[in-house]
PDB file of C-alpha atoms in Angstrom:
ATOM      1  CA  MET A   1       0.000   0.000   0.000  1.00  0.00           C
ATOM      2  CA  GLY A   2       2.878   2.400   0.560  1.00  0.00           C
ATOM      3  CA  LEU A   3       3.953   4.787   3.252  1.00  0.00           C
ATOM      4  CA  ARG A   4       1.805   7.683   2.028  1.00  0.00           C
ATOM      5  CA  ARG A   5      -1.509   5.799   1.978  1.00  0.00           C
ATOM      6  CA  GLY A   6      -2.772   7.642   5.077  1.00  0.00           C
ATOM      7  CA  ASN A   7      -2.208  11.039   3.454  1.00  0.00           C
ATOM      8  CA  ARG A   8      -3.987   9.927   0.275  1.00  0.00           C
ATOM      9  CA  LEU A   9      -6.986   8.710   2.265  1.00  0.00           C
ATOM     10  CA  ARG A  10      -7.162  11.920   4.298  1.00  0.00           C
ATOM     11  CA  HIS A  11      -7.027  14.080   1.140  1.00  0.00           C
ATOM     12  CA  ARG A  12      -9.614  11.880  -0.586  1.00  0.00           C
ATOM     13  CA  ARG A  13     -11.983  12.234   2.402  1.00  0.00           C
ATOM     14  CA  ALA A  14     -11.703  16.037   2.164  1.00  0.00           C
ATOM     15  CA  ALA A  15     -12.079  16.063  -1.629  1.00  0.00           C
ATOM     16  CA  ASP A  16     -15.258  13.965  -1.658  1.00  0.00           C
ATOM     17  CA  GLY A  17     -16.870  15.853   1.247  1.00  0.00           C
ATOM     18  CA  ARG A  18     -16.646  13.180   3.975  1.00  0.00           C
ATOM     19  CA  ALA A  19     -14.289  15.432   5.936  1.00  0.00           C
ATOM     20  CA  ASN A  20     -14.804  19.171   6.276  1.00  0.00           C
ATOM     21  CA  PRO A  21     -11.541  21.170   6.342  1.00  0.00           C
ATOM     22  CA  GLY A  22     -11.521  24.194   8.626  1.00  0.00           C
ATOM     23  CA  GLY A  23      -8.152  25.881   8.066  1.00  0.00           C
ATOM     24  CA  LYS A  24      -7.716  29.657   7.854  1.00  0.00           C
ATOM     25  CA  LEU A  25      -5.109  31.693   5.959  1.00  0.00           C
ATOM     26  CA  PRO A  26      -2.340  33.228   8.118  1.00  0.00           C
ATOM     27  CA  VAL A  27      -1.589  35.859   5.424  1.00  0.00           C
ATOM     28  CA  THR A  28      -3.401  38.073   2.904  1.00  0.00           C
ATOM     29  CA  PHE A  29      -3.212  37.347  -0.840  1.00  0.00           C
ATOM     30  CA  ALA A  30      -3.273  40.415  -3.091  1.00  0.00           C
ATOM     31  CA  ARG A  31      -5.633  40.622  -6.070  1.00  0.00           C
ATOM     32  CA  HIS A  32      -2.992  42.402  -8.197  1.00  0.00           C
ATOM     33  CA  ALA A  33       0.522  43.854  -7.915  1.00  0.00           C
ATOM     34  CA  GLY A  34      -0.843  47.367  -7.312  1.00  0.00           C
ATOM     35  CA  GLN A  35      -2.026  46.257  -3.852  1.00  0.00           C
ATOM     36  CA  LEU A  36       1.431  45.220  -2.646  1.00  0.00           C
ATOM     37  CA  PRO A  37       2.436  45.292   0.128  1.00  0.00           C
ATOM     38  CA  ILE A  38      -0.853  44.109   1.634  1.00  0.00           C
ATOM     39  CA  TYR A  39      -1.670  42.986   5.165  1.00  0.00           C
ATOM     40  CA  TYR A  40      -4.753  43.188   7.347  1.00  0.00           C
ATOM     41  CA  ASN A  41      -3.420  45.520  10.059  1.00  0.00           C
ATOM     42  CA  HIS A  42      -2.005  48.296   7.861  1.00  0.00           C
ATOM     43  CA  LYS A  43      -2.044  51.926   8.902  1.00  0.00           C
ATOM     44  CA  PRO A  44      -4.799  54.125   7.424  1.00  0.00           C
ATOM     45  CA  THR A  45      -3.714  55.625   4.105  1.00  0.00           C
ATOM     46  CA  ALA A  46      -5.196  57.049   0.959  1.00  0.00           C
ATOM     47  CA  ARG A  47      -6.699  54.577  -1.506  1.00  0.00           C
ATOM     48  CA  ARG A  48      -4.326  51.710  -2.249  1.00  0.00           C
ATOM     49  CA  GLY A  49      -4.150  50.180  -5.704  1.00  0.00           C
ATOM     50  CA  PHE A  50      -5.692  51.250  -8.992  1.00  0.00           C
ATOM     51  CA  LEU A  51      -8.674  53.605  -9.299  1.00  0.00           C
ATOM     52  CA  ASP A  52     -10.636  51.211 -11.515  1.00  0.00           C
ATOM     53  CA  ASP A  53     -10.264  48.155  -9.278  1.00  0.00           C
ATOM     54  CA  THR A  54     -11.407  47.091  -5.832  1.00  0.00           C
ATOM     55  CA  THR A  55      -9.161  47.495  -2.798  1.00  0.00           C
ATOM     56  CA  LYS A  56     -10.343  44.157  -1.380  1.00  0.00           C
ATOM     57  CA  PRO A  57      -7.695  41.426  -1.418  1.00  0.00           C
ATOM     58  CA  LEU A  58      -8.145  38.222  -3.392  1.00  0.00           C
ATOM     59  CA  TYR A  59      -8.062  36.203  -0.144  1.00  0.00           C
ATOM     60  CA  PRO A  60      -8.042  38.143   3.154  1.00  0.00           C
ATOM     61  CA  PHE A  61      -6.222  37.229   6.356  1.00  0.00           C
ATOM     62  CA  GLY A  62      -8.247  34.530   8.135  1.00  0.00           C
ATOM     63  CA  PHE A  63     -10.062  33.344   4.983  1.00  0.00           C
ATOM     64  CA  GLY A  64     -10.962  29.654   4.736  1.00  0.00           C
ATOM     65  CA  LEU A  65     -13.221  27.302   2.802  1.00  0.00           C
ATOM     66  CA  SER A  66     -15.808  24.880   4.160  1.00  0.00           C
ATOM     67  CA  TYR A  67     -18.464  22.504   2.838  1.00  0.00           C
ATOM     68  CA  THR A  68     -21.009  24.292   5.027  1.00  0.00           C
ATOM     69  CA  THR A  69     -21.967  27.905   5.727  1.00  0.00           C
ATOM     70  CA  PHE A  70     -22.105  29.972   8.894  1.00  0.00           C
ATOM     71  CA  ASP A  71     -23.752  33.182  10.031  1.00  0.00           C
ATOM     72  CA  ILE A  72     -21.874  35.310  12.555  1.00  0.00           C
ATOM     73  CA  SER A  73     -23.911  37.970  14.370  1.00  0.00           C
ATOM     74  CA  GLU A  74     -23.013  41.532  15.196  1.00  0.00           C
ATOM     75  CA  PRO A  75     -20.972  41.622  18.426  1.00  0.00           C
ATOM     76  CA  ARG A  76     -22.949  42.491  21.578  1.00  0.00           C
ATOM     77  CA  LEU A  77     -21.260  44.352  24.429  1.00  0.00           C
ATOM     78  CA  ALA A  78     -22.282  43.921  28.080  1.00  0.00           C
ATOM     79  CA  LYS A  79     -21.693  47.683  28.493  1.00  0.00           C
ATOM     80  CA  ALA A  80     -21.387  50.326  25.778  1.00  0.00           C
ATOM     81  CA  THR A  81     -19.153  52.559  27.927  1.00  0.00           C
ATOM     82  CA  ILE A  82     -16.295  51.550  30.229  1.00  0.00           C
ATOM     83  CA  GLY A  83     -13.505  53.277  32.160  1.00  0.00           C
ATOM     84  CA  VAL A  84      -9.864  53.148  31.054  1.00  0.00           C
ATOM     85  CA  SER A  85      -9.091  50.408  33.600  1.00  0.00           C
ATOM     86  CA  ASP A  86     -12.274  48.349  33.080  1.00  0.00           C
ATOM     87  CA  SER A  87     -13.008  45.322  30.934  1.00  0.00           C
ATOM     88  CA  VAL A  88     -16.138  44.343  29.022  1.00  0.00           C
ATOM     89  CA  LYS A  89     -17.643  41.064  27.866  1.00  0.00           C
ATOM     90  CA  VAL A  90     -18.499  40.720  24.173  1.00  0.00           C
ATOM     91  CA  GLU A  91     -20.752  37.970  22.801  1.00  0.00           C
ATOM     92  CA  ILE A  92     -21.162  36.778  19.222  1.00  0.00           C
ATOM     93  CA  ASP A  93     -23.744  34.259  17.997  1.00  0.00           C
ATOM     94  CA  VAL A  94     -22.588  31.688  15.445  1.00  0.00           C
ATOM     95  CA  THR A  95     -25.117  29.606  13.482  1.00  0.00           C
ATOM     96  CA  ASN A  96     -24.364  26.728  11.109  1.00  0.00           C
ATOM     97  CA  THR A  97     -26.723  27.594   8.242  1.00  0.00           C
ATOM     98  CA  GLY A  98     -25.537  24.729   6.032  1.00  0.00           C
ATOM     99  CA  ASN A  99     -26.428  21.033   5.920  1.00  0.00           C
ATOM    100  CA  ARG A 100     -23.114  19.615   7.193  1.00  0.00           C
ATOM    101  CA  LYS A 101     -21.235  19.614  10.466  1.00  0.00           C
ATOM    102  CA  GLY A 102     -18.365  22.095  10.353  1.00  0.00           C
ATOM    103  CA  ASP A 103     -15.865  24.331  12.127  1.00  0.00           C
ATOM    104  CA  GLU A 104     -15.737  28.108  12.072  1.00  0.00           C
ATOM    105  CA  VAL A 105     -13.144  30.404  13.615  1.00  0.00           C
ATOM    106  CA  VAL A 106     -14.748  33.536  15.045  1.00  0.00           C
ATOM    107  CA  GLN A 107     -12.260  36.408  14.854  1.00  0.00           C
ATOM    108  CA  LEU A 108     -12.468  39.564  16.999  1.00  0.00           C
ATOM    109  CA  TYR A 109     -10.739  42.726  15.778  1.00  0.00           C
ATOM    110  CA  ILE A 110     -10.448  46.132  17.452  1.00  0.00           C
ATOM    111  CA  ARG A 111      -9.809  49.568  15.962  1.00  0.00           C
ATOM    112  CA  ASP A 112      -8.926  52.650  17.988  1.00  0.00           C
ATOM    113  CA  ASP A 113     -10.972  55.264  16.116  1.00  0.00           C
ATOM    114  CA  PHE A 114      -9.158  58.385  17.388  1.00  0.00           C
ATOM    115  CA  SER A 115      -5.678  58.222  18.853  1.00  0.00           C
ATOM    116  CA  SER A 116      -2.714  60.480  19.588  1.00  0.00           C
ATOM    117  CA  ILE A 117      -0.581  58.328  17.255  1.00  0.00           C
ATOM    118  CA  THR A 118      -1.419  56.499  14.037  1.00  0.00           C
ATOM    119  CA  ARG A 119      -2.937  53.102  14.799  1.00  0.00           C
ATOM    120  CA  PRO A 120      -3.675  50.128  12.499  1.00  0.00           C
ATOM    121  CA  VAL A 121      -7.090  49.992  10.825  1.00  0.00           C
ATOM    122  CA  LYS A 122      -7.770  46.789  12.779  1.00  0.00           C
ATOM    123  CA  GLU A 123      -5.920  44.414  15.068  1.00  0.00           C
ATOM    124  CA  LEU A 124      -6.809  40.780  15.723  1.00  0.00           C
ATOM    125  CA  LYS A 125      -7.249  40.491  19.493  1.00  0.00           C
ATOM    126  CA  HIS A 126      -9.110  37.205  20.040  1.00  0.00           C
ATOM    127  CA  PHE A 127     -10.299  34.178  18.096  1.00  0.00           C
ATOM    128  CA  LYS A 128     -12.116  30.955  18.906  1.00  0.00           C
ATOM    129  CA  ARG A 129     -12.862  27.814  16.874  1.00  0.00           C
ATOM    130  CA  VAL A 130     -16.337  26.325  17.246  1.00  0.00           C
ATOM    131  CA  THR A 131     -17.726  23.069  15.829  1.00  0.00           C
ATOM    132  CA  LEU A 132     -21.434  23.048  15.014  1.00  0.00           C
ATOM    133  CA  GLU A 133     -23.912  20.501  13.705  1.00  0.00           C
ATOM    134  CA  PRO A 134     -26.250  21.613  10.873  1.00  0.00           C
ATOM    135  CA  GLY A 135     -28.733  24.219  12.146  1.00  0.00           C
ATOM    136  CA  ALA A 136     -26.999  24.512  15.525  1.00  0.00           C
ATOM    137  CA  LYS A 137     -26.268  27.853  17.166  1.00  0.00           C
ATOM    138  CA  THR A 138     -23.795  28.807  19.888  1.00  0.00           C
ATOM    139  CA  THR A 139     -22.608  31.977  21.576  1.00  0.00           C
ATOM    140  CA  VAL A 140     -18.900  32.785  21.671  1.00  0.00           C
ATOM    141  CA  SER A 141     -17.711  35.081  24.473  1.00  0.00           C
ATOM    142  CA  PHE A 142     -14.565  37.168  24.743  1.00  0.00           C
ATOM    143  CA  GLU A 143     -13.365  39.550  27.437  1.00  0.00           C
ATOM    144  CA  ILE A 144     -11.958  42.839  26.145  1.00  0.00           C
ATOM    145  CA  THR A 145      -9.449  44.063  28.726  1.00  0.00           C
ATOM    146  CA  THR A 146      -7.275  47.146  29.004  1.00  0.00           C
ATOM    147  CA  HIS A 147      -4.440  45.080  27.507  1.00  0.00           C
ATOM    148  CA  ASP A 148      -6.497  44.751  24.297  1.00  0.00           C
ATOM    149  CA  LEU A 149      -6.946  48.539  24.087  1.00  0.00           C
ATOM    150  CA  GLU A 150      -3.417  49.626  25.059  1.00  0.00           C
ATOM    151  CA  PHE A 151      -0.698  50.938  22.773  1.00  0.00           C
ATOM    152  CA  TYR A 152       2.708  52.568  23.167  1.00  0.00           C
ATOM    153  CA  ASP A 153       2.497  56.359  23.250  1.00  0.00           C
ATOM    154  CA  MET A 154       5.198  58.844  22.145  1.00  0.00           C
ATOM    155  CA  GLU A 155       7.095  58.266  25.404  1.00  0.00           C
ATOM    156  CA  MET A 156       6.983  54.464  24.900  1.00  0.00           C
ATOM    157  CA  LYS A 157       4.545  53.927  27.763  1.00  0.00           C
ATOM    158  CA  ARG A 158       1.557  51.614  27.397  1.00  0.00           C
ATOM    159  CA  VAL A 159      -1.621  53.685  27.637  1.00  0.00           C
ATOM    160  CA  VAL A 160      -5.345  53.437  27.035  1.00  0.00           C
ATOM    161  CA  GLU A 161      -6.721  56.718  25.739  1.00  0.00           C
ATOM    162  CA  PRO A 162     -10.372  57.637  26.235  1.00  0.00           C
ATOM    163  CA  GLY A 163     -12.383  57.582  23.026  1.00  0.00           C
ATOM    164  CA  THR A 164     -14.305  55.237  20.758  1.00  0.00           C
ATOM    165  CA  PHE A 165     -13.213  51.810  19.614  1.00  0.00           C
ATOM    166  CA  THR A 166     -14.796  49.832  16.795  1.00  0.00           C
ATOM    167  CA  ILE A 167     -15.310  46.188  17.786  1.00  0.00           C
ATOM    168  CA  MET A 168     -15.456  43.890  14.741  1.00  0.00           C
ATOM    169  CA  ALA A 169     -16.300  40.183  14.497  1.00  0.00           C
ATOM    170  CA  GLY A 170     -16.393  37.819  11.557  1.00  0.00           C
ATOM    171  CA  PRO A 171     -14.931  34.781   9.790  1.00  0.00           C
ATOM    172  CA  ASN A 172     -11.977  36.724   8.308  1.00  0.00           C
ATOM    173  CA  SER A 173     -10.455  40.216   8.288  1.00  0.00           C
ATOM    174  CA  VAL A 174     -12.825  41.607   5.605  1.00  0.00           C
ATOM    175  CA  ASP A 175     -16.329  40.194   6.216  1.00  0.00           C
ATOM    176  CA  LEU A 176     -16.903  41.870   9.574  1.00  0.00           C
ATOM    177  CA  LYS A 177     -19.883  43.083  11.593  1.00  0.00           C
ATOM    178  CA  THR A 178     -19.279  45.961  13.981  1.00  0.00           C
ATOM    179  CA  THR A 179     -20.331  47.746  17.136  1.00  0.00           C
ATOM    180  CA  THR A 180     -18.829  50.654  19.079  1.00  0.00           C
ATOM    181  CA  LEU A 181     -17.251  50.709  22.536  1.00  0.00           C
ATOM    182  CA  THR A 182     -16.654  54.017  24.322  1.00  0.00           C
ATOM    183  CA  VAL A 183     -13.839  54.355  26.852  1.00  0.00           C
ATOM    184  CA  ALA A 184     -14.408  57.274  29.227  1.00  0.00           C
TER     185      ALA A 184
END
């Protein structure tokens, strides 16, 4: 049978749908050379790429294929406003809307909307893999702490500045649903 029979069987199970792969991309793939360099947590800039083409990447960070489909809800915050030293619980509903059992990785990104220094457009802060049967629904919870909101200021000290933060959740770095957190 050969030494590689196990690998062939595993790949055949995925190809014919008996197994459902759940991997996610650790990088972003550009649609064209005009988008290079491209990565999910870039600093805000003017339009990147060509005027007559989309700025969306071909495959975004965190993208993955599945034989089933999922719906990820808008993130819900336990409190809309917190202090600079507080934390807040965020919940996201995940529903398997397909007809097969499958895995989804719920990704939580945060953007500091107004800051004293330039911040990335989004930063991956938490993620969680869930396995769901067809039609099943679960709630994924994360705790957003001051560590998730901190950055190094001009004096190289970690600080949390009061202001608004966009909380984003989704299956990858592009297809995101949002809500707003205010830090007072």
